[in-house]
Short mmCIF file of C-alpha atoms and ligand atoms in Angstrom, two decimals:
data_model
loop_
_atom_site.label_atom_id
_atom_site.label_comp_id
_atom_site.label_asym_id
_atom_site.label_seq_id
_atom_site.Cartn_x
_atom_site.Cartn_y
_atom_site.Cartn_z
CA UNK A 1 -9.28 -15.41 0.01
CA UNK A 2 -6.97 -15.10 -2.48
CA UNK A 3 -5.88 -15.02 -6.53
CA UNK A 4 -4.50 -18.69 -4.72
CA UNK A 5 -8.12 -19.81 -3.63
CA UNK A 6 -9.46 -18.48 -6.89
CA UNK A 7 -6.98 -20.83 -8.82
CA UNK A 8 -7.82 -23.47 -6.89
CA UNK A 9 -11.79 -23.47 -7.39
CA UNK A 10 -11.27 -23.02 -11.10
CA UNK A 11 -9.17 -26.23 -10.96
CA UNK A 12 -11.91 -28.17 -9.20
CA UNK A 13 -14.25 -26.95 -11.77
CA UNK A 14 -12.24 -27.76 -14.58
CA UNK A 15 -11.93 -31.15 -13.07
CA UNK A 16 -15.75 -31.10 -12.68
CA UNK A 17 -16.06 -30.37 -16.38
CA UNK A 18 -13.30 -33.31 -17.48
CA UNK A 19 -15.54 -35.86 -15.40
CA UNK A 20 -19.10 -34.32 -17.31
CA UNK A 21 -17.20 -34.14 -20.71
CA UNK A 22 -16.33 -37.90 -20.36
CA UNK A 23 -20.60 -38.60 -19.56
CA UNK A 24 -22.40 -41.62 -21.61
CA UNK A 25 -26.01 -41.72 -23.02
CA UNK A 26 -26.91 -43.92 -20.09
CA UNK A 27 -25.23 -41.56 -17.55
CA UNK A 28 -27.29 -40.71 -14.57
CA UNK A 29 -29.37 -37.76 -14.45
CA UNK A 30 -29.47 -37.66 -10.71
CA UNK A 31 -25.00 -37.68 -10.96
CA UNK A 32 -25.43 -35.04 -13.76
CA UNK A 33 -27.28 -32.48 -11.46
CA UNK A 34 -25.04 -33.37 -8.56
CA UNK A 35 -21.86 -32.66 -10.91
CA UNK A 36 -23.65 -29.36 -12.09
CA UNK A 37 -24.01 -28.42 -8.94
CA UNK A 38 -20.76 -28.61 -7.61
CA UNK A 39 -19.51 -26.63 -10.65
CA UNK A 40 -21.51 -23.80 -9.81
CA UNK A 41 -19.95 -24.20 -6.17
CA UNK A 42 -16.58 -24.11 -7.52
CA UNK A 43 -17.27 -21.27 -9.58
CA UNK A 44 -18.88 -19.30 -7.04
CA UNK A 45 -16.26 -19.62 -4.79
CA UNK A 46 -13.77 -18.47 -7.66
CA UNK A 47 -15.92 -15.12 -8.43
CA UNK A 48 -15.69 -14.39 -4.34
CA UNK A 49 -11.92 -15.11 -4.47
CA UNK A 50 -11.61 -13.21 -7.64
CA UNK A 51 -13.89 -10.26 -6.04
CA UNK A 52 -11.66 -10.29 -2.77
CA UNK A 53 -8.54 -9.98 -4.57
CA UNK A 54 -9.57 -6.95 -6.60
CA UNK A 55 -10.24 -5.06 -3.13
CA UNK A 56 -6.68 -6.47 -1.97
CA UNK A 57 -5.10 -5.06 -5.18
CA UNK A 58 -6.50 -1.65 -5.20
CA UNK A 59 -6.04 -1.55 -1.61
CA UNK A 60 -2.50 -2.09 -2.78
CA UNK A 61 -2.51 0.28 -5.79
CA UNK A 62 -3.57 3.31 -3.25
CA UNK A 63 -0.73 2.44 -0.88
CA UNK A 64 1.74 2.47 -3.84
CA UNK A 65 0.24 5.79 -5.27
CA UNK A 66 0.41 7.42 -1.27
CA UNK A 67 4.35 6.04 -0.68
CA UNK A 68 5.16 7.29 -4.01
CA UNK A 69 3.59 10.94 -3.22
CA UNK A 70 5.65 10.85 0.03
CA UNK A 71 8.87 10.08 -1.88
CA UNK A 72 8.71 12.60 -4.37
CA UNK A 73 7.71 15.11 -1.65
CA UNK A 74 11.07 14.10 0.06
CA UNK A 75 12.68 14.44 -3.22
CA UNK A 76 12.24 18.19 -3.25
CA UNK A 77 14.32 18.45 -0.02
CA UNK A 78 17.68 19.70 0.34
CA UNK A 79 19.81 18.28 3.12
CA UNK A 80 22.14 20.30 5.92
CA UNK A 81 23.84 19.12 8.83
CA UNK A 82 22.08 15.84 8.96
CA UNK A 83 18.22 17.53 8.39
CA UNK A 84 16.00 17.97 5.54
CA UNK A 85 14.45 21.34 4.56
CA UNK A 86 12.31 22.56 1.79
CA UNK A 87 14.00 23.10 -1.04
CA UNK A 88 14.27 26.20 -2.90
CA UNK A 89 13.92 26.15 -7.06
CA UNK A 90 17.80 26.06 -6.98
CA UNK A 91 18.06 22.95 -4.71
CA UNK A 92 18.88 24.83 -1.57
CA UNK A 93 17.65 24.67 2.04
CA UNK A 94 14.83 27.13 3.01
CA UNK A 95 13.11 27.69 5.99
CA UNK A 96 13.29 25.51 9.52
CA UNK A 97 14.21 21.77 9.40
CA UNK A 98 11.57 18.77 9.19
CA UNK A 99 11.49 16.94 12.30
CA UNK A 100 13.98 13.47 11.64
CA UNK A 101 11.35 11.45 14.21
CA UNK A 102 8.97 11.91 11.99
CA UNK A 103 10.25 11.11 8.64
CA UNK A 104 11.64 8.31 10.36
CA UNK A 105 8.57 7.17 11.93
CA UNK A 106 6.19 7.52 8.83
CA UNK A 107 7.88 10.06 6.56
CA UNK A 108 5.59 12.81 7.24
CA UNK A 109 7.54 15.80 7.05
CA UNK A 110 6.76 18.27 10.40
CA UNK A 111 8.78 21.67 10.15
CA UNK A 112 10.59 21.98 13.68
CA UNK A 113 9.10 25.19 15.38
CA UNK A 114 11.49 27.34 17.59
CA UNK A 115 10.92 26.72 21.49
CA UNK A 116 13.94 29.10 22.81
CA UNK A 117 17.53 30.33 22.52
CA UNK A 118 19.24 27.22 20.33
CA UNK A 119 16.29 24.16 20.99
CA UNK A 120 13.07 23.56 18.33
CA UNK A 121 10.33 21.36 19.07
CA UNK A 122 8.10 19.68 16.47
CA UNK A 123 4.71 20.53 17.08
CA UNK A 124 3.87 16.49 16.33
CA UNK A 125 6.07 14.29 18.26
CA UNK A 126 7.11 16.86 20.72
CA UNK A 127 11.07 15.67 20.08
CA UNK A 128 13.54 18.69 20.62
CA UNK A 129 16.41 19.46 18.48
CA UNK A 130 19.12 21.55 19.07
CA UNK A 131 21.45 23.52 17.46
CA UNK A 132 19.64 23.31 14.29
CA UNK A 133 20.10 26.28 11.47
CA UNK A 134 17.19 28.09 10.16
CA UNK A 135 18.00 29.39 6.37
CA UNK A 136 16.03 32.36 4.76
ZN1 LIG B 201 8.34 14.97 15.18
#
């Protein structure tokens, strides 16, 4: 369900409540109850709805908070011959290069470890780079 559902259970009760505003002295008891009842449905229904769409928002509201962690993690990268590196205080490249599979794949950042002579391997993905510069 949905913030959609929910709006559409508080319009049946509101309709509910138009038809028992509109009652007469002689109105039915037995119509009365059956009206109430129905309200109560609709309402119900709108409090699940409601209650759903609180878990999908804050379900929501944690992604948001994660994906912005991960982009200002990538904001304190520097950039070098097409790979990102931790960034020193000064903006510069530091260390090996983050794996590009990786931050492409789900923006985890995996430091390439040297495998031998000019190739590095991320310890995650296993993908091999070459030629890649290791700064101080
Ligand atoms: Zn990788």
């Amino acid at each position: 369900m949905s913030v959609a559902a929910a709006i559409t259970s508080v319009n049946a009760a509101l309709t509910t409540l138009k038809a028992m505003r509109a009652i007469e002295k002689a109105y039915d008891q037995a119509v009365l109850k059956s009206q109430l009842a129905e309200l109560m449905g609709n309402l119900s229904e709108a409090k699940m709805a409601l209650i759903d769409a609180k878990e999908e928002i804050s379900a929501r509201d944690d992604e948001i908070k994660d994906l912005k962690g991960k982009l200002k993690k990538q904001a304190e990268t520097a950039q070098f011959d097409g790979y990102s590196y931790a960034a020193t205080v000064e903006g510069k490249p530091t260390g090996a290069p983050y794996c590009n599979a990786c931050i492409a794949n789900d923006g985890t950042q995996i430091p390439l470890s040297h495998a031998m002579d000019r190739h590095w391997l991320c310890p995650r993905c296993k993908g091999i780079a070459s030629n890649v510069r290791k700064f101080p």
